[in-house]
Amino acid sequence: MAATTGTVPNSAHWGAFRARVEAGRLVEAVPFEADPAPVPLLRSVPDVVHAGNRVARPAVRRGWLDGTPRDAVPRGHDEFVEVDWDTAIDLVARELLRVREQHGNEAIYGGSYGWSSAGRFHHAKTQLNRFLASFGGYTGSTGTYSFGASSVILPHVVGYDANTGDAHSWADIAERTETWLMLGGAPARNMQVESGGIGEHRGSRALRAVMDAGVRAISVNPIRDDAPDGAEWLPIRPGTDTALLIGIAHTLLEEDLHDQAFLNEFTTGFERFAAYVLGEADGVPRHADWAASITGVPADRIRRLARELASSRSLVTATWSLQRAEHGEQPYWMTVVLAAMLGGIGRPGEGFAFGFGSEDAVGSPKQPFRVPSLSKGANPLAGREIPVARIVDALEHPGEAYDFDGERRTYPELRLVYWAGGNPFHHHQDLTRLTRAWQLPDTVIVHEPWWTPTAKHADIVLPATTTLEREDIGASSRDTWILAMHRAIEPVGEALDDAEIFRRISRALGLPDPFGDVRDELRAMYEKSRASAREAGVDLPDFDAFWDAGSVRLPAPKSSTMLGRFRQGEPLATPSGRIEVFSETIDGFGYDDCPGHPAWLEPVEWRTGYPLHLISHQPSTRLHSQLDGGSVSRDAKVAGREACRLHPDEAARRGIRTGDVVRIRNDRGALLAGAVVSDAVMPGVVALPTGAWYDPAPDGLERHGNPNAVTADRGTSRLAQGTTAQTTLVDVERWEGEAPAVEAFAVPPIAPR
Ligand SMILES: Nc1nc2c(c(=O)[nH]1)N[C@H]1C(S)=C(S)[C@@H](COP(=O)(O)OP(=O)(O)OC[C@H]3O[C@@H](n4cnc5c(=O)[nH]c(N)nc54)[C@H](O)[C@@H]3O)O[C@H]1N2
Ligand SMILES: Nc1nc2c(c(=O)[nH]1)N[C@H]1C(S)=C(S)[C@@H](COP(=O)(O)OP(=O)(O)OC[C@H]3O[C@@H](n4cnc5c(=O)[nH]c(N)nc54)[C@H](O)[C@@H]3O)O[C@H]1N2
Ligand SMILES: [Mo]
């Protein structure tokens, strides 16, 4: 039982808090007392927990129950029928058995990408994976939307996934770095969150300290205010950073400013890359003027930048956004190569790093032990995963072969899609195409606390609890806290924990329970972590003491120098043991869209000819689509829709003023947003954050400002097949007359049971 009045500890991806409850309702998420920089997103929590669009009871789509063909009533346009839990569980169990018997386990898609909630036990995707593994397996997903391209290219280049595996410490940057070239800036808004939760927000304060220490920061970004005050702004045409970096490399070569000794000792294949930069084979020298014509950054600034980087202790970083683009492998590979030419890799505060300003904990050292986590079990169909952002290709092209990181894989025939803890109708690209492909499987099952667009496009919707309605443990590997998450309120409506839903389905299937009692599971997870901590010399209190205290503070771990051991002689896990400026492996794959060394490749999207680049960056007022219904997000909407920013020149040319409703469109679709005219966005660019709940009108016009109504669903390359969500080409125009009402948070038509 949850207390009806009082205050209990809880946590979220956007920070730990105390849940203040009155008469059984959450009234406030009070910031965790030890968090030096809690974020405003907490204000939205009570709004959404008790919102009218919670899924109250299990619901089944009418057409699915009745067997109506989907071309008559498509998913997303039907009414739902409420059923009791026993009926819902029975329907799910029987459908799983039917699909397995008729089509095999691989016909079940359990990729279920998404951030779920912060607790480590009730991590919906992990629980789904564990359940489906015990059912004989499923087609899973591999990679992330966050860094789909770089997590494939970086192991070829530096031998490991340097997105999250390693980074400089904030202290080393403040102390040692003289020049910091920030590709993508370092947006404080993104440091509000950390997957798994945060006891202590440190990123934005650490960034401030770096600036106060006198580090010279240069933000390369189409947007000005995604960098700390005091940084120089170098606006760049989106998607062209690779050309900028190659132009810098050319000046370094031309003026003999590169560190040849470092290149000789620590890299392989530099000559072949240098020949490309100098244009020896094709007669196209890729000098600063060449780079200027592609990027819009003045040639003399590029030349000076090369000299500044070479003559000081310099650091080159890139936010994850850069690789969420066509040929997104290239800017990351080129960042490593430029840093190698500068010669500082392996020294504190020098070289390269990724993800600064992408999440709070990048730059904070990792704990030397395993924090609590849940195992997803062993999938008997491991090795046949789909690159996560290729889900629509998979649905549309069963049996077809495709390339992925040197392999030739085949899309399975997916008949049942099972999603828990993610929102593909927010996160995937080209949502019109997703909507069509989504009609193809026989059955879509979704667990959700809310009637999200994904829930509205499902056949069976099972109501899940939020973190306030259950017990859990919050933890992430770079935080300095492990957080108890106590139950604050009773489940809303008939919601059940995902674990309990899987338990009931398992029973109906005659399978053993995939999970034990929740408190026992938490105890086991915690004690396992505690044992691992003890081995690392960290003493933690036992579970009961931790649970009663509500949190445990961890000692701040020692930081190490990124790639320091490599510089001291330890080889990398690459074929050469060195940094691969030229990769024989990648070259051997023969991909025209990812050759053997970093190269500038023009995006296919540019051929569409639309005049503006749409950047769909992360939102400051929520986490993806989560909390969009809360006051922080809603208060920031313009004309009731997501705010998009554009430069005064672009606005004037189109007769657009702040507060207007605008239509953003291309050949894939159109959406309505609220205009904000701002010179913080460079000309030629429109910036629209992700995560406004997708709200298509019957004619397909998206009414609420979800950028994925127009983004392209195209892989980064045949190497990584990552998402290219970040930038796309569009035009923008003023919407004349009355704009259609937004229905994003409306509940679909439901017939009571
Ligand atoms: N255009 C464009 N698109 C993008 C991006 C971009 O930059 N531009 N960014 C991409 C990136 S990096 C990411 S990570 C993705 C994010 O995409 P998602 O991770 O899918 O986004 P969320 O809104 O966090 O979705 C999580 C869902 O889980 C639900 N949920 C929360 N807790 C629970 C629970 O306990 N149980 C269950 N069953 N459900 C729960 C929430 O209600 C929510 O609907 O978006 C990607 N999409
Ligand atoms: N508040 C909040 N924070 C979040 C999230 C959230 O939803 N809300 N999501 C989290 C998640 S899942 C992730 S993966 C990270 C993502 O972290 P990132 O991918 O780093 O974040 P974005 O906000 O998408 O983009 C960062 C910056 O890149 C710039 N940019 C875009 N295109 C280009 C380009 O071509 N060149 C250059 N030089 N710059 C460009 C944008 O203008 C923006 O300022 O954020 C995390 N942080
Ligand atoms: Mo992400």
PDB file of C-alpha atoms in Angstrom, residues 328-576:
ATOM      1  CA  GLY A 328      26.776  10.332 -40.136  1.00  0.00           C
ATOM      2  CA  GLU A 329      29.753   7.979 -39.798  1.00  0.00           C
ATOM      3  CA  GLN A 330      31.967  10.583 -41.521  1.00  0.00           C
ATOM      4  CA  PRO A 331      31.961  13.570 -39.119  1.00  0.00           C
ATOM      5  CA  TYR A 332      32.877  11.227 -36.259  1.00  0.00           C
ATOM      6  CA  TRP A 333      35.639   9.449 -38.134  1.00  0.00           C
ATOM      7  CA  MET A 334      36.938  12.813 -39.326  1.00  0.00           C
ATOM      8  CA  THR A 335      36.867  14.235 -35.788  1.00  0.00           C
ATOM      9  CA  VAL A 336      39.168  11.415 -34.684  1.00  0.00           C
ATOM     10  CA  VAL A 337      41.449  11.937 -37.687  1.00  0.00           C
ATOM     11  CA  LEU A 338      41.690  15.688 -37.122  1.00  0.00           C
ATOM     12  CA  ALA A 339      42.515  15.129 -33.452  1.00  0.00           C
ATOM     13  CA  ALA A 340      45.189  12.638 -34.533  1.00  0.00           C
ATOM     14  CA  MET A 341      46.714  15.216 -36.870  1.00  0.00           C
ATOM     15  CA  LEU A 342      46.799  17.653 -33.955  1.00  0.00           C
ATOM     16  CA  GLY A 343      48.631  15.005 -31.941  1.00  0.00           C
ATOM     17  CA  GLY A 344      47.044  15.506 -28.515  1.00  0.00           C
ATOM     18  CA  ILE A 345      45.110  12.227 -28.228  1.00  0.00           C
ATOM     19  CA  GLY A 346      45.847  10.472 -24.957  1.00  0.00           C
ATOM     20  CA  ARG A 347      46.758  13.624 -23.059  1.00  0.00           C
ATOM     21  CA  PRO A 348      44.390  15.081 -20.453  1.00  0.00           C
ATOM     22  CA  GLY A 349      41.999  17.635 -21.975  1.00  0.00           C
ATOM     23  CA  GLU A 350      43.331  17.117 -25.514  1.00  0.00           C
ATOM     24  CA  GLY A 351      42.329  15.052 -28.520  1.00  0.00           C
ATOM     25  CA  PHE A 352      38.672  14.290 -29.161  1.00  0.00           C
ATOM     26  CA  ALA A 353      35.546  13.255 -27.283  1.00  0.00           C
ATOM     27  CA  PHE A 354      31.880  12.727 -28.054  1.00  0.00           C
ATOM     28  CA  GLY A 355      28.635  13.559 -26.298  1.00  0.00           C
ATOM     29  CA  PHE A 356      29.647  16.601 -24.252  1.00  0.00           C
ATOM     30  CA  GLY A 357      26.388  18.508 -23.949  1.00  0.00           C
ATOM     31  CA  SER A 358      24.359  15.516 -25.087  1.00  0.00           C
ATOM     32  CA  GLU A 359      23.651  14.115 -21.603  1.00  0.00           C
ATOM     33  CA  ASP A 360      24.429  15.247 -18.079  1.00  0.00           C
ATOM     34  CA  ALA A 361      27.015  12.683 -17.058  1.00  0.00           C
ATOM     35  CA  VAL A 362      29.391  12.798 -20.039  1.00  0.00           C
ATOM     36  CA  GLY A 363      32.588  14.170 -18.537  1.00  0.00           C
ATOM     37  CA  SER A 364      31.912  12.595 -15.154  1.00  0.00           C
ATOM     38  CA  PRO A 365      33.937   9.438 -14.479  1.00  0.00           C
ATOM     39  CA  LYS A 366      32.282   6.025 -14.377  1.00  0.00           C
ATOM     40  CA  GLN A 367      31.805   4.144 -11.129  1.00  0.00           C
ATOM     41  CA  PRO A 368      34.390   1.366 -10.813  1.00  0.00           C
ATOM     42  CA  PHE A 369      31.637  -1.231 -10.195  1.00  0.00           C
ATOM     43  CA  ARG A 370      28.355  -2.326 -11.731  1.00  0.00           C
ATOM     44  CA  VAL A 371      25.387  -0.266 -10.555  1.00  0.00           C
ATOM     45  CA  PRO A 372      22.099  -2.205 -10.204  1.00  0.00           C
ATOM     46  CA  SER A 373      20.595  -3.379 -13.496  1.00  0.00           C
ATOM     47  CA  LEU A 374      18.268  -6.039 -14.864  1.00  0.00           C
ATOM     48  CA  SER A 375      19.445  -8.720 -17.263  1.00  0.00           C
ATOM     49  CA  LYS A 376      17.434  -9.085 -20.462  1.00  0.00           C
ATOM     50  CA  GLY A 377      18.157 -12.791 -20.740  1.00  0.00           C
ATOM     51  CA  ALA A 378      19.611 -14.640 -23.684  1.00  0.00           C
ATOM     52  CA  ASN A 379      17.590 -14.394 -26.894  1.00  0.00           C
ATOM     53  CA  PRO A 380      17.793 -17.685 -28.817  1.00  0.00           C
ATOM     54  CA  LEU A 381      17.569 -15.567 -31.999  1.00  0.00           C
ATOM     55  CA  ALA A 382      20.535 -13.352 -31.094  1.00  0.00           C
ATOM     56  CA  GLY A 383      22.560 -12.201 -34.090  1.00  0.00           C
ATOM     57  CA  ARG A 384      19.523 -11.616 -36.262  1.00  0.00           C
ATOM     58  CA  GLU A 385      18.616  -8.187 -34.918  1.00  0.00           C
ATOM     59  CA  ILE A 386      17.465  -5.399 -37.179  1.00  0.00           C
ATOM     60  CA  PRO A 387      19.417  -2.121 -37.017  1.00  0.00           C
ATOM     61  CA  VAL A 388      16.956  -0.241 -34.846  1.00  0.00           C
ATOM     62  CA  ALA A 389      16.068   2.558 -37.261  1.00  0.00           C
ATOM     63  CA  ARG A 390      15.374   0.146 -40.135  1.00  0.00           C
ATOM     64  CA  ILE A 391      12.062  -1.060 -38.671  1.00  0.00           C
ATOM     65  CA  VAL A 392       9.948   0.254 -41.551  1.00  0.00           C
ATOM     66  CA  ASP A 393      12.212  -1.298 -44.172  1.00  0.00           C
ATOM     67  CA  ALA A 394      11.820  -4.549 -42.257  1.00  0.00           C
ATOM     68  CA  LEU A 395       8.038  -4.334 -42.189  1.00  0.00           C
ATOM     69  CA  GLU A 396       7.875  -3.418 -45.877  1.00  0.00           C
ATOM     70  CA  HIS A 397      10.459  -5.845 -47.237  1.00  0.00           C
ATOM     71  CA  PRO A 398      10.289  -9.259 -45.558  1.00  0.00           C
ATOM     72  CA  GLY A 399      12.784 -11.700 -47.012  1.00  0.00           C
ATOM     73  CA  GLU A 400      14.888  -8.969 -48.598  1.00  0.00           C
ATOM     74  CA  ALA A 401      18.634  -8.762 -48.029  1.00  0.00           C
ATOM     75  CA  TYR A 402      20.374  -5.644 -46.782  1.00  0.00           C
ATOM     76  CA  ASP A 403      23.864  -4.569 -45.768  1.00  0.00           C
ATOM     77  CA  PHE A 404      24.970  -3.909 -42.220  1.00  0.00           C
ATOM     78  CA  ASP A 405      28.538  -3.498 -41.014  1.00  0.00           C
ATOM     79  CA  GLY A 406      30.015  -5.928 -43.494  1.00  0.00           C
ATOM     80  CA  GLU A 407      27.250  -8.483 -43.138  1.00  0.00           C
ATOM     81  CA  ARG A 408      24.486  -9.379 -45.521  1.00  0.00           C
ATOM     82  CA  ARG A 409      21.368  -9.803 -43.393  1.00  0.00           C
ATOM     83  CA  THR A 410      17.780 -10.627 -44.350  1.00  0.00           C
ATOM     84  CA  TYR A 411      14.659  -8.981 -43.003  1.00  0.00           C
ATOM     85  CA  PRO A 412      12.399 -11.513 -41.315  1.00  0.00           C
ATOM     86  CA  GLU A 413       8.661 -11.644 -41.901  1.00  0.00           C
ATOM     87  CA  LEU A 414       7.278  -9.776 -38.901  1.00  0.00           C
ATOM     88  CA  ARG A 415       3.702 -10.719 -38.001  1.00  0.00           C
ATOM     89  CA  LEU A 416       3.470  -9.484 -34.431  1.00  0.00           C
ATOM     90  CA  VAL A 417       4.923  -6.246 -33.081  1.00  0.00           C
ATOM     91  CA  TYR A 418       5.283  -5.945 -29.302  1.00  0.00           C
ATOM     92  CA  TRP A 419       6.267  -2.539 -27.856  1.00  0.00           C
ATOM     93  CA  ALA A 420       6.800  -1.604 -24.219  1.00  0.00           C
ATOM     94  CA  GLY A 421       8.577   1.544 -23.048  1.00  0.00           C
ATOM     95  CA  GLY A 422       8.982   3.385 -26.353  1.00  0.00           C
ATOM     96  CA  ASN A 423       7.060   5.630 -28.691  1.00  0.00           C
ATOM     97  CA  PRO A 424       7.876   4.919 -32.351  1.00  0.00           C
ATOM     98  CA  PHE A 425       5.125   7.319 -33.463  1.00  0.00           C
ATOM     99  CA  HIS A 426       7.283  10.024 -31.967  1.00  0.00           C
ATOM    100  CA  HIS A 427      10.781   8.694 -32.519  1.00  0.00           C
ATOM    101  CA  HIS A 428      10.788   7.190 -35.983  1.00  0.00           C
ATOM    102  CA  GLN A 429      11.249   9.176 -39.183  1.00  0.00           C
ATOM    103  CA  ASP A 430       8.729   9.750 -41.992  1.00  0.00           C
ATOM    104  CA  LEU A 431       5.717   8.915 -39.849  1.00  0.00           C
ATOM    105  CA  THR A 432       3.372   8.808 -42.837  1.00  0.00           C
ATOM    106  CA  ARG A 433       5.410   5.911 -44.167  1.00  0.00           C
ATOM    107  CA  LEU A 434       5.508   4.294 -40.716  1.00  0.00           C
ATOM    108  CA  THR A 435       1.718   4.569 -40.499  1.00  0.00           C
ATOM    109  CA  ARG A 436       1.382   2.667 -43.784  1.00  0.00           C
ATOM    110  CA  ALA A 437       3.939  -0.010 -42.901  1.00  0.00           C
ATOM    111  CA  TRP A 438       2.380  -0.382 -39.455  1.00  0.00           C
ATOM    112  CA  GLN A 439      -0.776  -1.796 -41.108  1.00  0.00           C
ATOM    113  CA  LEU A 440       1.179  -4.837 -42.348  1.00  0.00           C
ATOM    114  CA  PRO A 441       1.667  -7.047 -39.260  1.00  0.00           C
ATOM    115  CA  ASP A 442      -1.249  -9.129 -37.971  1.00  0.00           C
ATOM    116  CA  THR A 443      -1.073  -7.746 -34.445  1.00  0.00           C
ATOM    117  CA  VAL A 444       0.436  -4.852 -32.516  1.00  0.00           C
ATOM    118  CA  ILE A 445       0.613  -5.070 -28.706  1.00  0.00           C
ATOM    119  CA  VAL A 446       1.610  -2.028 -26.647  1.00  0.00           C
ATOM    120  CA  HIS A 447       2.101  -1.459 -22.925  1.00  0.00           C
ATOM    121  CA  GLU A 448       1.719   2.238 -22.061  1.00  0.00           C
ATOM    122  CA  PRO A 449       0.700   4.437 -19.152  1.00  0.00           C
ATOM    123  CA  TRP A 450      -0.729   6.992 -21.627  1.00  0.00           C
ATOM    124  CA  TRP A 451      -2.748   7.076 -24.841  1.00  0.00           C
ATOM    125  CA  THR A 452       0.308   8.001 -26.873  1.00  0.00           C
ATOM    126  CA  PRO A 453       0.154   7.992 -30.671  1.00  0.00           C
ATOM    127  CA  THR A 454       1.745   4.526 -30.521  1.00  0.00           C
ATOM    128  CA  ALA A 455      -0.974   3.258 -28.190  1.00  0.00           C
ATOM    129  CA  LYS A 456      -3.578   4.732 -30.536  1.00  0.00           C
ATOM    130  CA  HIS A 457      -2.005   2.733 -33.386  1.00  0.00           C
ATOM    131  CA  ALA A 458      -2.061  -0.593 -31.485  1.00  0.00           C
ATOM    132  CA  ASP A 459      -4.473  -3.539 -31.417  1.00  0.00           C
ATOM    133  CA  ILE A 460      -4.080  -4.455 -27.772  1.00  0.00           C
ATOM    134  CA  VAL A 461      -3.208  -1.704 -25.291  1.00  0.00           C
ATOM    135  CA  LEU A 462      -2.246  -2.782 -21.782  1.00  0.00           C
ATOM    136  CA  PRO A 463      -2.132  -0.014 -19.139  1.00  0.00           C
ATOM    137  CA  ALA A 464       1.229   0.207 -17.360  1.00  0.00           C
ATOM    138  CA  THR A 465       2.024   1.924 -14.074  1.00  0.00           C
ATOM    139  CA  THR A 466       4.387   4.885 -13.800  1.00  0.00           C
ATOM    140  CA  THR A 467       7.358   4.978 -11.420  1.00  0.00           C
ATOM    141  CA  LEU A 468       5.138   6.633  -8.815  1.00  0.00           C
ATOM    142  CA  GLU A 469       2.947   3.553  -8.611  1.00  0.00           C
ATOM    143  CA  ARG A 470       5.622   0.907  -7.906  1.00  0.00           C
ATOM    144  CA  GLU A 471       8.936   0.261  -6.187  1.00  0.00           C
ATOM    145  CA  ASP A 472      12.256   0.442  -7.972  1.00  0.00           C
ATOM    146  CA  ILE A 473      15.909   1.470  -7.831  1.00  0.00           C
ATOM    147  CA  GLY A 474      17.278   4.379  -9.870  1.00  0.00           C
ATOM    148  CA  ALA A 475      20.932   4.317 -10.915  1.00  0.00           C
ATOM    149  CA  SER A 476      23.262   5.247 -13.738  1.00  0.00           C
ATOM    150  CA  SER A 477      26.909   4.377 -14.032  1.00  0.00           C
ATOM    151  CA  ARG A 478      28.333   7.921 -13.779  1.00  0.00           C
ATOM    152  CA  ASP A 479      26.043   9.260 -11.070  1.00  0.00           C
ATOM    153  CA  THR A 480      27.128   9.536  -7.461  1.00  0.00           C
ATOM    154  CA  TRP A 481      23.877   8.207  -6.012  1.00  0.00           C
ATOM    155  CA  ILE A 482      21.849   5.033  -5.952  1.00  0.00           C
ATOM    156  CA  LEU A 483      18.251   6.029  -5.400  1.00  0.00           C
ATOM    157  CA  ALA A 484      15.405   4.140  -3.809  1.00  0.00           C
ATOM    158  CA  MET A 485      12.123   4.690  -5.594  1.00  0.00           C
ATOM    159  CA  HIS A 486       9.263   4.130  -3.180  1.00  0.00           C
ATOM    160  CA  ARG A 487       5.692   3.695  -4.230  1.00  0.00           C
ATOM    161  CA  ALA A 488       3.938   7.038  -3.802  1.00  0.00           C
ATOM    162  CA  ILE A 489       0.404   6.422  -5.026  1.00  0.00           C
ATOM    163  CA  GLU A 490      -1.885   3.525  -5.883  1.00  0.00           C
ATOM    164  CA  PRO A 491      -1.901   2.472  -9.554  1.00  0.00           C
ATOM    165  CA  VAL A 492      -3.997   4.815 -11.680  1.00  0.00           C
ATOM    166  CA  GLY A 493      -7.064   3.056 -13.079  1.00  0.00           C
ATOM    167  CA  GLU A 494      -6.395  -0.648 -13.544  1.00  0.00           C
ATOM    168  CA  ALA A 495      -2.743  -0.154 -14.518  1.00  0.00           C
ATOM    169  CA  LEU A 496      -0.332  -3.000 -13.696  1.00  0.00           C
ATOM    170  CA  ASP A 497       3.449  -3.040 -13.605  1.00  0.00           C
ATOM    171  CA  ASP A 498       4.962  -4.329 -16.850  1.00  0.00           C
ATOM    172  CA  ALA A 499       6.530  -7.120 -14.765  1.00  0.00           C
ATOM    173  CA  GLU A 500       3.129  -8.198 -13.487  1.00  0.00           C
ATOM    174  CA  ILE A 501       1.697  -8.153 -17.013  1.00  0.00           C
ATOM    175  CA  PHE A 502       4.497 -10.445 -18.228  1.00  0.00           C
ATOM    176  CA  ARG A 503       4.043 -12.642 -15.173  1.00  0.00           C
ATOM    177  CA  ARG A 504       0.369 -13.123 -15.988  1.00  0.00           C
ATOM    178  CA  ILE A 505       1.034 -13.813 -19.669  1.00  0.00           C
ATOM    179  CA  SER A 506       3.728 -16.313 -18.708  1.00  0.00           C
ATOM    180  CA  ARG A 507       1.281 -18.126 -16.448  1.00  0.00           C
ATOM    181  CA  ALA A 508      -1.316 -18.241 -19.224  1.00  0.00           C
ATOM    182  CA  LEU A 509       1.375 -19.759 -21.461  1.00  0.00           C
ATOM    183  CA  GLY A 510       2.471 -22.269 -18.838  1.00  0.00           C
ATOM    184  CA  LEU A 511       5.915 -20.661 -18.590  1.00  0.00           C
ATOM    185  CA  PRO A 512       7.782 -20.082 -15.342  1.00  0.00           C
ATOM    186  CA  ASP A 513       7.477 -16.583 -13.861  1.00  0.00           C
ATOM    187  CA  PRO A 514      10.042 -14.343 -15.559  1.00  0.00           C
ATOM    188  CA  PHE A 515      10.320 -12.245 -12.388  1.00  0.00           C
ATOM    189  CA  GLY A 516      10.152 -12.868  -8.706  1.00  0.00           C
ATOM    190  CA  ASP A 517       8.466 -10.659  -6.134  1.00  0.00           C
ATOM    191  CA  VAL A 518       9.435  -7.038  -6.816  1.00  0.00           C
ATOM    192  CA  ARG A 519      11.042  -6.399  -3.433  1.00  0.00           C
ATOM    193  CA  ASP A 520      13.058  -9.626  -3.751  1.00  0.00           C
ATOM    194  CA  GLU A 521      14.204  -8.607  -7.233  1.00  0.00           C
ATOM    195  CA  LEU A 522      15.276  -5.183  -5.967  1.00  0.00           C
ATOM    196  CA  ARG A 523      17.120  -6.718  -3.066  1.00  0.00           C
ATOM    197  CA  ALA A 524      18.938  -9.143  -5.374  1.00  0.00           C
ATOM    198  CA  MET A 525      19.851  -6.408  -7.881  1.00  0.00           C
ATOM    199  CA  TYR A 526      21.136  -4.162  -5.126  1.00  0.00           C
ATOM    200  CA  GLU A 527      23.093  -6.843  -3.306  1.00  0.00           C
ATOM    201  CA  LYS A 528      24.746  -7.954  -6.552  1.00  0.00           C
ATOM    202  CA  SER A 529      25.833  -4.375  -7.170  1.00  0.00           C
ATOM    203  CA  ARG A 530      26.968  -4.080  -3.555  1.00  0.00           C
ATOM    204  CA  ALA A 531      29.176  -7.143  -3.953  1.00  0.00           C
ATOM    205  CA  SER A 532      30.693  -5.705  -7.108  1.00  0.00           C
ATOM    206  CA  ALA A 533      31.297  -2.421  -5.248  1.00  0.00           C
ATOM    207  CA  ARG A 534      33.022  -4.263  -2.417  1.00  0.00           C
ATOM    208  CA  GLU A 535      35.456  -5.813  -4.911  1.00  0.00           C
ATOM    209  CA  ALA A 536      36.236  -2.309  -6.132  1.00  0.00           C
ATOM    210  CA  GLY A 537      36.839  -1.176  -2.576  1.00  0.00           C
ATOM    211  CA  VAL A 538      33.550   0.711  -2.174  1.00  0.00           C
ATOM    212  CA  ASP A 539      31.496  -0.121   0.909  1.00  0.00           C
ATOM    213  CA  LEU A 540      27.735   0.201   0.537  1.00  0.00           C
ATOM    214  CA  PRO A 541      25.104  -0.296   3.254  1.00  0.00           C
ATOM    215  CA  ASP A 542      22.932  -3.413   2.985  1.00  0.00           C
ATOM    216  CA  PHE A 543      19.645  -3.338   1.102  1.00  0.00           C
ATOM    217  CA  ASP A 544      17.407  -2.676   4.100  1.00  0.00           C
ATOM    218  CA  ALA A 545      19.518   0.237   5.279  1.00  0.00           C
ATOM    219  CA  PHE A 546      19.630   1.651   1.737  1.00  0.00           C
ATOM    220  CA  TRP A 547      15.889   1.233   1.274  1.00  0.00           C
ATOM    221  CA  ASP A 548      15.056   2.915   4.566  1.00  0.00           C
ATOM    222  CA  ALA A 549      17.440   5.803   3.957  1.00  0.00           C
ATOM    223  CA  GLY A 550      15.980   6.320   0.455  1.00  0.00           C
ATOM    224  CA  SER A 551      19.358   6.833  -1.177  1.00  0.00           C
ATOM    225  CA  VAL A 552      23.038   6.088  -0.863  1.00  0.00           C
ATOM    226  CA  ARG A 553      25.795   8.464  -1.823  1.00  0.00           C
ATOM    227  CA  LEU A 554      28.715   6.962  -3.740  1.00  0.00           C
ATOM    228  CA  PRO A 555      32.252   8.281  -3.562  1.00  0.00           C
ATOM    229  CA  ALA A 556      33.177  10.330  -6.623  1.00  0.00           C
ATOM    230  CA  PRO A 557      35.252   7.923  -8.725  1.00  0.00           C
ATOM    231  CA  LYS A 558      38.772   8.756  -9.885  1.00  0.00           C
ATOM    232  CA  SER A 559      38.965   9.996 -13.436  1.00  0.00           C
ATOM    233  CA  SER A 560      41.408   8.679 -15.987  1.00  0.00           C
ATOM    234  CA  THR A 561      42.786  10.211 -19.155  1.00  0.00           C
ATOM    235  CA  MET A 562      40.868   9.323 -22.295  1.00  0.00           C
ATOM    236  CA  LEU A 563      43.115   7.017 -24.384  1.00  0.00           C
ATOM    237  CA  GLY A 564      45.979   7.695 -21.963  1.00  0.00           C
ATOM    238  CA  ARG A 565      46.960   4.020 -21.843  1.00  0.00           C
ATOM    239  CA  PHE A 566      46.967   3.899 -25.636  1.00  0.00           C
ATOM    240  CA  ARG A 567      49.452   6.753 -25.741  1.00  0.00           C
ATOM    241  CA  GLN A 568      51.568   4.872 -23.244  1.00  0.00           C
ATOM    242  CA  GLY A 569      51.743   1.874 -25.547  1.00  0.00           C
ATOM    243  CA  GLU A 570      48.628  -0.247 -25.016  1.00  0.00           C
ATOM    244  CA  PRO A 571      47.260  -1.189 -28.448  1.00  0.00           C
ATOM    245  CA  LEU A 572      43.678  -0.440 -29.463  1.00  0.00           C
ATOM    246  CA  ALA A 573      41.247  -3.220 -30.345  1.00  0.00           C
ATOM    247  CA  THR A 574      41.493  -2.332 -34.040  1.00  0.00           C
ATOM    248  CA  PRO A 575      43.089  -4.637 -36.652  1.00  0.00           C
ATOM    249  CA  SER A 576      46.267  -2.525 -36.610  1.00  0.00           C
TER     250      SER A 576
END
